[in-house]
Short mmCIF file of C-alpha atoms in Angstrom, two decimals:
data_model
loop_
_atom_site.label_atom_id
_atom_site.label_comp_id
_atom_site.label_asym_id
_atom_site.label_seq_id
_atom_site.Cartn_x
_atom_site.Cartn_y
_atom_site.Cartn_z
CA UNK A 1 91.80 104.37 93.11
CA UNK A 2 93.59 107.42 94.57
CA UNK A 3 95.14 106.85 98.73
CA UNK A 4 93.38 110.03 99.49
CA UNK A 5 90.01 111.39 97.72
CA UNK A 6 89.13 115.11 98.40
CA UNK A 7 86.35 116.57 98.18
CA UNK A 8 86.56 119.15 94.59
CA UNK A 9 85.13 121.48 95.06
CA UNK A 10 85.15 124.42 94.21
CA UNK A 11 83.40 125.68 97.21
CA UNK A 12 81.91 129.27 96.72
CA UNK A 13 80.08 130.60 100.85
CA UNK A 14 79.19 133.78 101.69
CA UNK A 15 80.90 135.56 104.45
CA UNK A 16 80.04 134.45 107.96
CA UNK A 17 79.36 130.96 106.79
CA UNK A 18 80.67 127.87 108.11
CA UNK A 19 82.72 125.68 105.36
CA UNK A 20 83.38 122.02 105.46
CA UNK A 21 85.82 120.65 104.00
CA UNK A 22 86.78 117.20 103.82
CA UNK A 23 88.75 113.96 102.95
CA UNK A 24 88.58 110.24 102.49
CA UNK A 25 91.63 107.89 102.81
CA UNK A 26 91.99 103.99 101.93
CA UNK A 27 94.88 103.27 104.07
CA UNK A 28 94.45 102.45 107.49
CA UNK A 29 97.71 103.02 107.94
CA UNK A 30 97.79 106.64 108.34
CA UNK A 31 98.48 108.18 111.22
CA UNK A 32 99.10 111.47 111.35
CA UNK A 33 96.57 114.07 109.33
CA UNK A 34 97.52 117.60 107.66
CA UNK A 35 95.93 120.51 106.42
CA UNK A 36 97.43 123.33 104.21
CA UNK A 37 96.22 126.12 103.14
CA UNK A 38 97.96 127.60 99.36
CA UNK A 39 97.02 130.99 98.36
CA UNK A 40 96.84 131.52 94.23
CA UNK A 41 100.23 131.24 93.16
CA UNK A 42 102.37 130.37 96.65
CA UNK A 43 103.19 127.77 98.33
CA UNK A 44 101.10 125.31 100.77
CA UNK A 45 101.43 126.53 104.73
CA UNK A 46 100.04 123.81 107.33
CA UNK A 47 97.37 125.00 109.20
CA UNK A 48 96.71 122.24 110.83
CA UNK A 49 98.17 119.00 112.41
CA UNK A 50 96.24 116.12 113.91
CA UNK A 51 97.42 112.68 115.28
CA UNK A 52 94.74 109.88 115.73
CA UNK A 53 91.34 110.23 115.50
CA UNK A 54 89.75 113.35 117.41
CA UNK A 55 89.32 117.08 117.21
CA UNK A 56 91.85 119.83 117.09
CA UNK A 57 90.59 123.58 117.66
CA UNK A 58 92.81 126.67 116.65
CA UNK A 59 90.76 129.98 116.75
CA UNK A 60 88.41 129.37 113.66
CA UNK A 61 89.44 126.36 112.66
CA UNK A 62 88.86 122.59 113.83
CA UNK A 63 90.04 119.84 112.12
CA UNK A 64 88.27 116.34 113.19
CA UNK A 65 89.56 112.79 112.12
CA UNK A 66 87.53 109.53 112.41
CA UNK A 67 89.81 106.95 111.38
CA UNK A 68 86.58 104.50 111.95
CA UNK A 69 85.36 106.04 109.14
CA UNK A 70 89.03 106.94 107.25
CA UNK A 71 87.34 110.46 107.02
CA UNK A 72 88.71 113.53 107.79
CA UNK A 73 87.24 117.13 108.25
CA UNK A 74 88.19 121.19 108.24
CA UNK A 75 85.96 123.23 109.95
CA UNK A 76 86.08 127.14 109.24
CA UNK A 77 83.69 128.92 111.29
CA UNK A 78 82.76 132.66 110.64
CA UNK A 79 84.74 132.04 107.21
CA UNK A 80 86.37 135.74 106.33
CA UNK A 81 87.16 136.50 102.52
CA UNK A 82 90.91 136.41 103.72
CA UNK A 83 90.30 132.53 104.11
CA UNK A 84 89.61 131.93 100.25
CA UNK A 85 92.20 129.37 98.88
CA UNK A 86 92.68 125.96 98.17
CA UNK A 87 93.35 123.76 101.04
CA UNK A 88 94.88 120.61 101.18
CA UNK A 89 94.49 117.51 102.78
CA UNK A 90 97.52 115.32 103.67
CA UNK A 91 98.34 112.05 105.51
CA UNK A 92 101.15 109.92 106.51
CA UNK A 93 102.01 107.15 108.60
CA UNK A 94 104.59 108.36 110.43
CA UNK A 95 106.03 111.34 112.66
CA UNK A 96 108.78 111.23 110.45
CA UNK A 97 109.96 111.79 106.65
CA UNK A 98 107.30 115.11 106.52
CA UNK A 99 107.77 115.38 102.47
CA UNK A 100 106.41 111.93 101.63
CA UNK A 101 102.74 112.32 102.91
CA UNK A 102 100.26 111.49 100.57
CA UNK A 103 98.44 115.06 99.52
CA UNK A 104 94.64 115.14 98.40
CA UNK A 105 93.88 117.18 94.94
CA UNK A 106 92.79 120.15 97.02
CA UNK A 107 89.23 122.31 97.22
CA UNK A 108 89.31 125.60 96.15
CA UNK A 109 87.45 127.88 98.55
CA UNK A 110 86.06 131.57 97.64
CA UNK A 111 83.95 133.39 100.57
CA UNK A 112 82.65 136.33 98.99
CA UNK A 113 81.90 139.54 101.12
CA UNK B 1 114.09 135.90 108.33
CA UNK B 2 114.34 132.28 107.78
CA UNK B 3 112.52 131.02 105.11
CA UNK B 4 112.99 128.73 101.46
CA UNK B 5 113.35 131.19 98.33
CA UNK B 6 112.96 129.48 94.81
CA UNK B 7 113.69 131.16 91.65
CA UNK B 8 112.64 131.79 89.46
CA UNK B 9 109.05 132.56 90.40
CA UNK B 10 108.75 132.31 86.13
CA UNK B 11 110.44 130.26 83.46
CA UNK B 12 109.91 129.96 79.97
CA UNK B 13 111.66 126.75 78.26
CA UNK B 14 112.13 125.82 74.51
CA UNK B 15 111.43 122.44 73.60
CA UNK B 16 114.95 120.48 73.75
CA UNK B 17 116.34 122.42 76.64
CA UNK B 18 117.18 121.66 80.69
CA UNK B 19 116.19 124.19 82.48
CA UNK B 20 117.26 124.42 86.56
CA UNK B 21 115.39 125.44 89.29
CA UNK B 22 116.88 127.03 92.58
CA UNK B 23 115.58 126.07 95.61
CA UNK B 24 118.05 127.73 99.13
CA UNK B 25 116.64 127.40 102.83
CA UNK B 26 118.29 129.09 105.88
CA UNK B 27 116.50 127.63 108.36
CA UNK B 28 119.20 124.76 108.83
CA UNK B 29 116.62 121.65 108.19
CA UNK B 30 118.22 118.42 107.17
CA UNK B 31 115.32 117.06 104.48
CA UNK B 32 114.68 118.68 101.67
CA UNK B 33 111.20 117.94 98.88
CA UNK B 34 110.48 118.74 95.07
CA UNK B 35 107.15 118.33 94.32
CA UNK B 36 105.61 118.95 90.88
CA UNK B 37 101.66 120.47 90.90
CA UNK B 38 99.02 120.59 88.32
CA UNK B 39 96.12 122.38 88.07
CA UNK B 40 93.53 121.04 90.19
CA UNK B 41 95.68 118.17 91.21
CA UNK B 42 97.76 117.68 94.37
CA UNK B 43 101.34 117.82 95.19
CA UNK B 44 103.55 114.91 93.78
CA UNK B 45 107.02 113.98 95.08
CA UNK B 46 109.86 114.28 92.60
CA UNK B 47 113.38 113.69 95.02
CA UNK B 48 113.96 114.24 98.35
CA UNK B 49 117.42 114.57 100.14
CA UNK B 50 117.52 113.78 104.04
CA UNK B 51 121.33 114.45 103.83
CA UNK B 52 123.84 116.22 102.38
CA UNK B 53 125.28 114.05 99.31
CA UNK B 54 122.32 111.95 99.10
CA UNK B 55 118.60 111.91 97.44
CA UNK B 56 115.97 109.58 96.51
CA UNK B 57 113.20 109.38 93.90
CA UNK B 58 109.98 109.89 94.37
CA UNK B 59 106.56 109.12 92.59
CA UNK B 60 107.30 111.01 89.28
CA UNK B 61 111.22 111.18 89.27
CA UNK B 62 111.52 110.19 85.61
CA UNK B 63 113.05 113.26 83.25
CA UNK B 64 114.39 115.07 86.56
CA UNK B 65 117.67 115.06 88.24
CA UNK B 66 118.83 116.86 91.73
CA UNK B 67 121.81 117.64 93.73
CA UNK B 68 122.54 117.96 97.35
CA UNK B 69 125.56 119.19 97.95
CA UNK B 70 125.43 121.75 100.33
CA UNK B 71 122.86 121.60 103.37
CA UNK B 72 120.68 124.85 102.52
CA UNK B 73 120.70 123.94 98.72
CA UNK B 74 118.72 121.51 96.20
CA UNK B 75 118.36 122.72 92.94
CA UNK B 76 116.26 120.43 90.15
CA UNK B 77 117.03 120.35 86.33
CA UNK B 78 114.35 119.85 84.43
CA UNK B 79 115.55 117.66 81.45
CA UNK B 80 114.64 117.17 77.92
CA UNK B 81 113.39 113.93 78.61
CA UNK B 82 110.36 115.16 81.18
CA UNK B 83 107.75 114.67 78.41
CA UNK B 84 105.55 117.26 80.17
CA UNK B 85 107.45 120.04 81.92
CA UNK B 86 105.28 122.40 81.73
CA UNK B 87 103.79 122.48 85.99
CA UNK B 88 104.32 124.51 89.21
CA UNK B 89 107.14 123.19 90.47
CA UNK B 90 107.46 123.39 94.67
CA UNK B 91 110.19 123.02 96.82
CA UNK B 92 110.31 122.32 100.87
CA UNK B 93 112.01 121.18 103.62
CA UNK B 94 111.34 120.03 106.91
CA UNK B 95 113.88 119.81 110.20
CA UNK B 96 114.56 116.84 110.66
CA UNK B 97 113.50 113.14 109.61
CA UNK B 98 112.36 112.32 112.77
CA UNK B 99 110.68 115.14 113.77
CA UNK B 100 107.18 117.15 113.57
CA UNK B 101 105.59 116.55 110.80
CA UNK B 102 105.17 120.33 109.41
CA UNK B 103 106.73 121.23 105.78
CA UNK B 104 107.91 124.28 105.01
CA UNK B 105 107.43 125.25 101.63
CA UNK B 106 108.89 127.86 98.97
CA UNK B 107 106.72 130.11 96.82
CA UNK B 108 107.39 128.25 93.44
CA UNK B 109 108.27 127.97 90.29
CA UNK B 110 105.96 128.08 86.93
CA UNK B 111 107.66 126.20 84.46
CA UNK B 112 105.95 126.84 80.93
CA UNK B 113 107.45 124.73 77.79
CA UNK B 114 107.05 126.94 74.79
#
């Protein structure tokens, strides 16, 4: 069994909708919770960063853990066809050594116009 | 602008061969990643260097090699014993091992084993 189980996807909205997009983790260990965002061919960017359980806001987005629950969320609200990607979700015990987080398969996201 | 370039963005690669990928950041950060992705998979770690003249293995480090010789630079050969090159290959880098947790990464590679 995979540390971190993402939801597959792929996710397909129309514009204006609100996407959810989320993660499941086994180890209780983690800490601190990522989301990037990889366009088709790039590289990942983080879009957001979340310590502890709670909710983090930035313009569209929200990004909510429950460590409870080991379950972590995205929120896009009024999704925009610029927002189609795959997003990742990643996790890590520490504020430190960035490159070893433990990354979730990613769901591909396509809001159509 | 600061910023991790890779190249190439393409490679083509006989059977037999080592191939090596560039991977050069300017934005002075001490730790530096190679991941390897799949389709519809997620990022695995290959090597990492937190210092100049010094690397580690990662999940899938069998079949790859690294260098870390100068701060901004951490190229990866590809050798002939990875038994299934053929990936996007991603490198990143993050300031410092102590610090935020953000990575920066690089556009990629696309290795394809002919």
């Amino acid at each position: 069994q995979k540390e971190v189980e993402q939801d597959p996807g792929p996710l397909s909205v129309p514009e204006g909708a609100i996407v959810s997009l989320n993660c499941t983790y086994s180890n209780s260990a983690f800490q601190y919770f990522m989301w990037y965002r990889q366009y088709s061919r790039k590289g990942p960017e983080l879009l957001m960063y979340t310590y502890s359980s709670g909710n983090k806001e930035d313009g569209r987005f929200t990004a909510q853990v429950d460590k409870s629950s080991k379950y972590i969320s995205l929120f896009i609200r009024d999704s925009q066809p610029s927002d189609s990607a795959t997003y990742l979700c990643a996790m890590s015990r520490y504020n430190t050594n960035a490159g070893k987080s433990t990354f979730g398969d990613g769901t591909t996201l396509t809001v159509k116009p | 602008d600061g910023g991790i370039t890779q190249s190439p963005k393409y490679l083509f690669r006989k059977e037999g061969q080592n191939v090596t990928l560039s991977c050069e950041q300017n934005l002075n950060h001490d730790a530096m990643y190679w991941y390897r992705q799949d389709p519809g998979q997620g990022l695995r770690l290959i090597y990492y260097s937190q210092i100049v003249n010094d690397f580690q293995k990662g999940d899938i480090a069998e079949g790859y090699s690294v260098s870390r010789e100068k701060k901004e630079s951490f190229p990866l050969t590809v050798t002939s014993a990875q038994k299934n090159p053929t990936a996007f290959y991603l490198c990143a880098s993050s300031l410092d091992t102590l610090g935020a947790g953000e990575l920066f990464f690089g556009e990629g590679s696309r290795l394809t084993v002919l």
